[in-house]
Amino acid sequence: MPSITSSAPAKIILFGEHAVVYGRPAIAVPVTQVKAKVSVTANIKGNDVVLQAPAIGLDCPLSEVDPRQPMRVAILAVAASLGVAHIPACTVRITSSIPVASGLGSGAAVSVALIRAFSHFLGRALPDEKVNELAFEVEKIHHGAPSGIDNTVIVYNKPIYFVAGKPILRLKAGRAFTIVIGDTGEASPTIEAVAAVRQGWQKDKDHFEALFDSAGALADAARTAIEAGGVELLGPLMDANHGVLAKMGVSSAALDRLVLAARRAGALGAKLSGGGRGGNMIALASPKNAENIAAALMDTGAAGTIVTTIES
Ligand code: MEV
């Protein structure tokens, strides 16, 4: 029997991470150069649902997997939502080229690919809205108190302007622009970064609310610039957003080093992206200078780079 497969891209947050958890707007875009991939194959002979995720050494029946394991939660959520009480024997295989715990949405990408492949396998491919709703539930395990931006940008696979609880707004760039992504190589689970910001906010709400307001205002200004094709305006907005995130306490020495190296190599602006405290940073580049910036990031100790273009 042929396998049913589905894949989902990574994502970067261009503006507004963390503040988005507190109701401010943020901007995210998909990154299709790296992907999570899920295949589901019926097991004619077996009885079990077998979960294989070689990257984390998982290869066992679903019933033996930790009940809080996000992939198990996703599979059972799909079955419950389709009213399937007995899941037919199958092997679910998950692979991904997205670096884990690095701000690129690897958890959300796995959830989205898994929910799509598994619902298709059970005979009823779920619509995007439902895939998004279920992926958001799984995100709660990954992020604790997620805004929903990661699963949303990955499900719709388009640039979005996102405010939690509001209708999703697709962003159309007036002019294409190029982003270089640099990986510090330092894993940083988003759940910990989100919890650290919450602690800071609980200690000094006025200070953190002001930081969230600044990040939200930068996201709004960036939306206007992106839509109007004012790409050169985005660089200073990214620099300012990095400063605000540093004040929230989510930058790190490695992130600051890469941000500085990108600016020195001619980036128009640079910031950390995602949960921070490690993971990835992004730099706005002219198409001609992108490879040069990527090389400068590698020289400064980046574990890897990706060059991506947001099309108009
Ligand atoms: C993670 O990509 C973005 C955060 O704002 C968390 C979230 O919005 O769920 C840090």
Short mmCIF file of C-alpha atoms in Angstrom, two decimals, residues 19 73 139 199 299 305:
data_model
loop_
_atom_site.label_atom_id
_atom_site.label_comp_id
_atom_site.label_asym_id
_atom_site.label_seq_id
_atom_site.Cartn_x
_atom_site.Cartn_y
_atom_site.Cartn_z
CA ALA A 19 5.02 40.55 22.57
CA VAL A 73 -1.09 13.94 21.22
CA GLU A 139 1.79 23.89 20.48
CA GLN A 199 8.63 35.73 35.00
CA ASP A 299 33.11 32.99 10.01
CA THR A 305 22.74 29.65 7.35
#
